[in-house]
Amino acid sequence: MLLNLMIASAAIAGTVDYPRVSNPADDPTTQGAAKSQFETAIVKHGATVLVAYVDTSAASLGNQKHGISISRSTDHGKKFSKIISASGGSSLPNTTDGDKADPVLLVNKSTGHFFLLCNRFPEGPGFQVFRSTDDGATFTLHGSAVHQSNAEMDKPHAAID
């Protein structure tokens, strides 16, 4: 019974072409460095799908200000392109507080603007807020959230009404 289940699962998995959001082989890293993406966030508006994630290859390259990468699809998730790469190329805007981890994505459905919240680099009080007004193609610094705290904060949570 277990073997039949494994064969059936393999047959089903082989018929579906899952798109890659990020290809670690495309990331420039030092030899032997970790290449992993984790802490994902996803949002969809119309045909646009954005996926944000922590990209460990950035730290292996000595990047101490950027840790978030973003991939974008404009065809409902059939094919993705990495538009923001913490490990090289296009990154989120350079700011004093950078972008470290715990990405959260939101979309204002009435304006179509996308928002990214994330931890600062190094972690400290509050979160960075970035905004895209061009269907997720680029992001600018929108501001900070909860900046008057004395404690280190973890994963941001937000809602748009």
PDB file of C-alpha atoms in Angstrom:
ATOM      1  CA  MET A   1       0.000   0.000   0.000  1.00  0.00           C
ATOM      2  CA  LEU A   2       2.779   2.455   0.897  1.00  0.00           C
ATOM      3  CA  LEU A   3       4.638   1.696  -2.348  1.00  0.00           C
ATOM      4  CA  ASN A   4       1.466   2.304  -4.370  1.00  0.00           C
ATOM      5  CA  LEU A   5       1.001   5.644  -2.632  1.00  0.00           C
ATOM      6  CA  MET A   6       4.598   6.648  -3.378  1.00  0.00           C
ATOM      7  CA  ILE A   7       4.217   5.693  -7.048  1.00  0.00           C
ATOM      8  CA  ALA A   8       0.915   7.577  -7.313  1.00  0.00           C
ATOM      9  CA  SER A   9       2.450  10.654  -5.656  1.00  0.00           C
ATOM     10  CA  ALA A  10       5.448  10.551  -7.982  1.00  0.00           C
ATOM     11  CA  ALA A  11       3.185  10.229 -11.008  1.00  0.00           C
ATOM     12  CA  ILE A  12       1.085  13.218  -9.905  1.00  0.00           C
ATOM     13  CA  ALA A  13       4.134  15.331  -9.039  1.00  0.00           C
ATOM     14  CA  GLY A  14       5.668  14.564 -12.424  1.00  0.00           C
ATOM     15  CA  THR A  15       2.649  15.951 -14.315  1.00  0.00           C
ATOM     16  CA  VAL A  16       2.638  19.369 -12.649  1.00  0.00           C
ATOM     17  CA  ASP A  17       5.107  22.044 -13.706  1.00  0.00           C
ATOM     18  CA  TYR A  18       5.659  24.117 -10.547  1.00  0.00           C
ATOM     19  CA  PRO A  19       7.234  27.525 -11.201  1.00  0.00           C
ATOM     20  CA  ARG A  20      10.432  28.492  -9.367  1.00  0.00           C
ATOM     21  CA  VAL A  21      10.169  31.710  -7.425  1.00  0.00           C
ATOM     22  CA  SER A  22      13.945  31.838  -6.945  1.00  0.00           C
ATOM     23  CA  ASN A  23      16.729  29.727  -8.358  1.00  0.00           C
ATOM     24  CA  PRO A  24      19.558  29.508  -5.789  1.00  0.00           C
ATOM     25  CA  ALA A  25      21.961  28.518  -8.589  1.00  0.00           C
ATOM     26  CA  ASP A  26      21.553  32.047 -10.011  1.00  0.00           C
ATOM     27  CA  ASP A  27      22.624  33.726  -6.753  1.00  0.00           C
ATOM     28  CA  PRO A  28      26.227  34.876  -6.550  1.00  0.00           C
ATOM     29  CA  THR A  29      27.801  33.579  -3.339  1.00  0.00           C
ATOM     30  CA  THR A  30      31.193  32.699  -2.064  1.00  0.00           C
ATOM     31  CA  GLN A  31      32.142  29.069  -2.544  1.00  0.00           C
ATOM     32  CA  GLY A  32      30.675  26.803   0.119  1.00  0.00           C
ATOM     33  CA  ALA A  33      28.348  29.546   1.375  1.00  0.00           C
ATOM     34  CA  ALA A  34      24.791  28.781   2.322  1.00  0.00           C
ATOM     35  CA  LYS A  35      22.185  29.446  -0.331  1.00  0.00           C
ATOM     36  CA  SER A  36      18.728  29.358   1.148  1.00  0.00           C
ATOM     37  CA  GLN A  37      15.549  31.356   1.072  1.00  0.00           C
ATOM     38  CA  PHE A  38      13.070  31.281   3.952  1.00  0.00           C
ATOM     39  CA  GLU A  39      10.493  33.365   5.896  1.00  0.00           C
ATOM     40  CA  THR A  40       8.337  33.805   2.809  1.00  0.00           C
ATOM     41  CA  ALA A  41       5.452  36.201   2.292  1.00  0.00           C
ATOM     42  CA  ILE A  42       3.102  36.220  -0.695  1.00  0.00           C
ATOM     43  CA  VAL A  43       0.455  38.598  -2.011  1.00  0.00           C
ATOM     44  CA  LYS A  44      -1.606  38.740  -5.218  1.00  0.00           C
ATOM     45  CA  HIS A  45      -3.440  41.591  -6.912  1.00  0.00           C
ATOM     46  CA  GLY A  46      -4.868  41.099 -10.382  1.00  0.00           C
ATOM     47  CA  ALA A  47      -2.344  39.104 -12.410  1.00  0.00           C
ATOM     48  CA  THR A  48       0.584  40.232 -10.226  1.00  0.00           C
ATOM     49  CA  VAL A  49       1.985  37.901  -7.568  1.00  0.00           C
ATOM     50  CA  LEU A  50       4.796  39.067  -5.266  1.00  0.00           C
ATOM     51  CA  VAL A  51       6.854  36.743  -3.074  1.00  0.00           C
ATOM     52  CA  ALA A  52       9.282  38.194  -0.513  1.00  0.00           C
ATOM     53  CA  TYR A  53      11.810  36.083   1.374  1.00  0.00           C
ATOM     54  CA  VAL A  54      15.036  36.218   3.363  1.00  0.00           C
ATOM     55  CA  ASP A  55      18.014  35.425   1.153  1.00  0.00           C
ATOM     56  CA  THR A  56      20.947  34.014   3.143  1.00  0.00           C
ATOM     57  CA  SER A  57      23.398  34.378   0.275  1.00  0.00           C
ATOM     58  CA  ALA A  58      23.431  38.163   0.872  1.00  0.00           C
ATOM     59  CA  ALA A  59      25.221  37.795   4.220  1.00  0.00           C
ATOM     60  CA  SER A  60      27.763  35.404   2.715  1.00  0.00           C
ATOM     61  CA  LEU A  61      28.717  38.177   0.281  1.00  0.00           C
ATOM     62  CA  GLY A  62      29.270  40.615   3.147  1.00  0.00           C
ATOM     63  CA  ASN A  63      26.021  42.510   2.574  1.00  0.00           C
ATOM     64  CA  GLN A  64      25.112  43.797   6.015  1.00  0.00           C
ATOM     65  CA  LYS A  65      22.259  46.115   4.976  1.00  0.00           C
ATOM     66  CA  HIS A  66      20.041  43.923   2.796  1.00  0.00           C
ATOM     67  CA  GLY A  67      18.526  40.527   3.545  1.00  0.00           C
ATOM     68  CA  ILE A  68      15.186  40.608   1.673  1.00  0.00           C
ATOM     69  CA  SER A  69      14.688  39.473  -1.930  1.00  0.00           C
ATOM     70  CA  ILE A  70      11.453  39.756  -3.925  1.00  0.00           C
ATOM     71  CA  SER A  71      10.265  37.767  -6.937  1.00  0.00           C
ATOM     72  CA  ARG A  72       7.410  38.936  -9.158  1.00  0.00           C
ATOM     73  CA  SER A  73       5.002  37.295 -11.565  1.00  0.00           C
ATOM     74  CA  THR A  74       2.694  39.231 -13.879  1.00  0.00           C
ATOM     75  CA  ASP A  75       0.930  36.133 -15.232  1.00  0.00           C
ATOM     76  CA  HIS A  76      -0.877  34.834 -12.115  1.00  0.00           C
ATOM     77  CA  GLY A  77       2.204  32.952 -10.860  1.00  0.00           C
ATOM     78  CA  LYS A  78       3.083  30.936 -13.972  1.00  0.00           C
ATOM     79  CA  LYS A  79       6.576  32.469 -14.281  1.00  0.00           C
ATOM     80  CA  PHE A  80       8.596  34.565 -11.787  1.00  0.00           C
ATOM     81  CA  SER A  81      11.484  37.027 -12.082  1.00  0.00           C
ATOM     82  CA  LYS A  82      13.643  38.117  -9.159  1.00  0.00           C
ATOM     83  CA  ILE A  83      13.191  41.904  -9.130  1.00  0.00           C
ATOM     84  CA  ILE A  84      14.827  42.645  -5.770  1.00  0.00           C
ATOM     85  CA  SER A  85      17.940  40.647  -4.943  1.00  0.00           C
ATOM     86  CA  ALA A  86      19.613  41.038  -1.566  1.00  0.00           C
ATOM     87  CA  SER A  87      22.566  39.089  -2.951  1.00  0.00           C
ATOM     88  CA  GLY A  88      23.335  41.398  -5.855  1.00  0.00           C
ATOM     89  CA  GLY A  89      21.839  43.487  -8.608  1.00  0.00           C
ATOM     90  CA  SER A  90      18.711  45.382  -7.631  1.00  0.00           C
ATOM     91  CA  SER A  91      18.058  45.692  -3.900  1.00  0.00           C
ATOM     92  CA  LEU A  92      15.559  47.568  -1.792  1.00  0.00           C
ATOM     93  CA  PRO A  93      16.540  51.239  -1.355  1.00  0.00           C
ATOM     94  CA  ASN A  94      19.633  51.861   0.758  1.00  0.00           C
ATOM     95  CA  THR A  95      18.558  53.191   4.128  1.00  0.00           C
ATOM     96  CA  THR A  96      20.266  53.654   7.466  1.00  0.00           C
ATOM     97  CA  ASP A  97      18.166  50.845   8.913  1.00  0.00           C
ATOM     98  CA  GLY A  98      18.344  48.446   5.944  1.00  0.00           C
ATOM     99  CA  ASP A  99      16.094  45.411   5.526  1.00  0.00           C
ATOM    100  CA  LYS A 100      16.857  42.247   7.415  1.00  0.00           C
ATOM    101  CA  ALA A 101      14.171  39.630   7.816  1.00  0.00           C
ATOM    102  CA  ASP A 102      10.546  38.696   8.507  1.00  0.00           C
ATOM    103  CA  PRO A 103       8.998  40.193   5.345  1.00  0.00           C
ATOM    104  CA  VAL A 104       5.256  40.882   5.292  1.00  0.00           C
ATOM    105  CA  LEU A 105       3.512  41.868   2.039  1.00  0.00           C
ATOM    106  CA  LEU A 106       0.235  43.784   1.739  1.00  0.00           C
ATOM    107  CA  VAL A 107      -1.740  45.298  -1.108  1.00  0.00           C
ATOM    108  CA  ASN A 108      -4.199  48.163  -1.024  1.00  0.00           C
ATOM    109  CA  LYS A 109      -6.831  46.812  -3.414  1.00  0.00           C
ATOM    110  CA  SER A 110      -8.328  50.245  -4.076  1.00  0.00           C
ATOM    111  CA  THR A 111      -5.017  51.816  -5.205  1.00  0.00           C
ATOM    112  CA  GLY A 112      -3.077  48.709  -6.263  1.00  0.00           C
ATOM    113  CA  HIS A 113      -0.112  49.831  -4.133  1.00  0.00           C
ATOM    114  CA  PHE A 114       1.982  47.069  -2.587  1.00  0.00           C
ATOM    115  CA  PHE A 115       3.634  47.435   0.837  1.00  0.00           C
ATOM    116  CA  LEU A 116       6.524  45.496   2.373  1.00  0.00           C
ATOM    117  CA  LEU A 117       7.201  45.551   6.111  1.00  0.00           C
ATOM    118  CA  CYS A 118      10.378  43.977   7.483  1.00  0.00           C
ATOM    119  CA  ASN A 119      12.808  44.021  10.381  1.00  0.00           C
ATOM    120  CA  ARG A 120      15.604  46.556  10.447  1.00  0.00           C
ATOM    121  CA  PHE A 121      19.243  45.605   9.943  1.00  0.00           C
ATOM    122  CA  PRO A 122      20.514  45.354  12.641  1.00  0.00           C
ATOM    123  CA  GLU A 123      17.299  44.517  14.473  1.00  0.00           C
ATOM    124  CA  GLY A 124      15.985  47.245  16.688  1.00  0.00           C
ATOM    125  CA  PRO A 125      12.775  48.980  17.575  1.00  0.00           C
ATOM    126  CA  GLY A 126      10.200  49.250  14.821  1.00  0.00           C
ATOM    127  CA  PHE A 127      10.022  48.064  11.245  1.00  0.00           C
ATOM    128  CA  GLN A 128      10.896  49.403   7.807  1.00  0.00           C
ATOM    129  CA  VAL A 129       7.973  50.057   5.424  1.00  0.00           C
ATOM    130  CA  PHE A 130       8.538  50.085   1.662  1.00  0.00           C
ATOM    131  CA  ARG A 131       5.901  50.920  -0.990  1.00  0.00           C
ATOM    132  CA  SER A 132       5.442  50.087  -4.664  1.00  0.00           C
ATOM    133  CA  THR A 133       3.165  52.222  -6.810  1.00  0.00           C
ATOM    134  CA  ASP A 134       4.042  50.479 -10.103  1.00  0.00           C
ATOM    135  CA  ASP A 135       2.464  47.037  -9.699  1.00  0.00           C
ATOM    136  CA  GLY A 136       5.337  45.699  -7.604  1.00  0.00           C
ATOM    137  CA  ALA A 137       8.104  46.462 -10.128  1.00  0.00           C
ATOM    138  CA  THR A 138      10.053  48.798  -7.789  1.00  0.00           C
ATOM    139  CA  PHE A 139       9.914  49.809  -4.117  1.00  0.00           C
ATOM    140  CA  THR A 140      10.705  53.057  -2.304  1.00  0.00           C
ATOM    141  CA  LEU A 141      11.051  53.703   1.402  1.00  0.00           C
ATOM    142  CA  HIS A 142       7.645  54.682   2.755  1.00  0.00           C
ATOM    143  CA  GLY A 143       8.713  55.116   6.388  1.00  0.00           C
ATOM    144  CA  SER A 144       8.956  53.321   9.694  1.00  0.00           C
ATOM    145  CA  ALA A 145       6.307  51.670  11.823  1.00  0.00           C
ATOM    146  CA  VAL A 146       6.265  51.477  15.635  1.00  0.00           C
ATOM    147  CA  HIS A 147       9.497  53.446  15.932  1.00  0.00           C
ATOM    148  CA  GLN A 148       8.990  54.602  19.532  1.00  0.00           C
ATOM    149  CA  SER A 149       9.537  51.219  21.200  1.00  0.00           C
ATOM    150  CA  ASN A 150      12.384  50.483  23.571  1.00  0.00           C
ATOM    151  CA  ALA A 151      12.338  46.748  22.892  1.00  0.00           C
ATOM    152  CA  GLU A 152      13.603  44.689  20.009  1.00  0.00           C
ATOM    153  CA  MET A 153      10.639  43.580  17.935  1.00  0.00           C
ATOM    154  CA  ASP A 154      10.089  40.448  15.901  1.00  0.00           C
ATOM    155  CA  LYS A 155       7.734  39.613  13.014  1.00  0.00           C
ATOM    156  CA  PRO A 156       5.611  42.578  11.917  1.00  0.00           C
ATOM    157  CA  HIS A 157       1.869  42.175  11.359  1.00  0.00           C
ATOM    158  CA  ALA A 158      -0.305  44.625   9.454  1.00  0.00           C
ATOM    159  CA  ALA A 159      -3.617  45.117   7.701  1.00  0.00           C
ATOM    160  CA  ILE A 160      -4.959  47.592   5.176  1.00  0.00           C
ATOM    161  CA  ASP A 161      -8.569  48.679   5.372  1.00  0.00           C
TER     162      ASP A 161
END
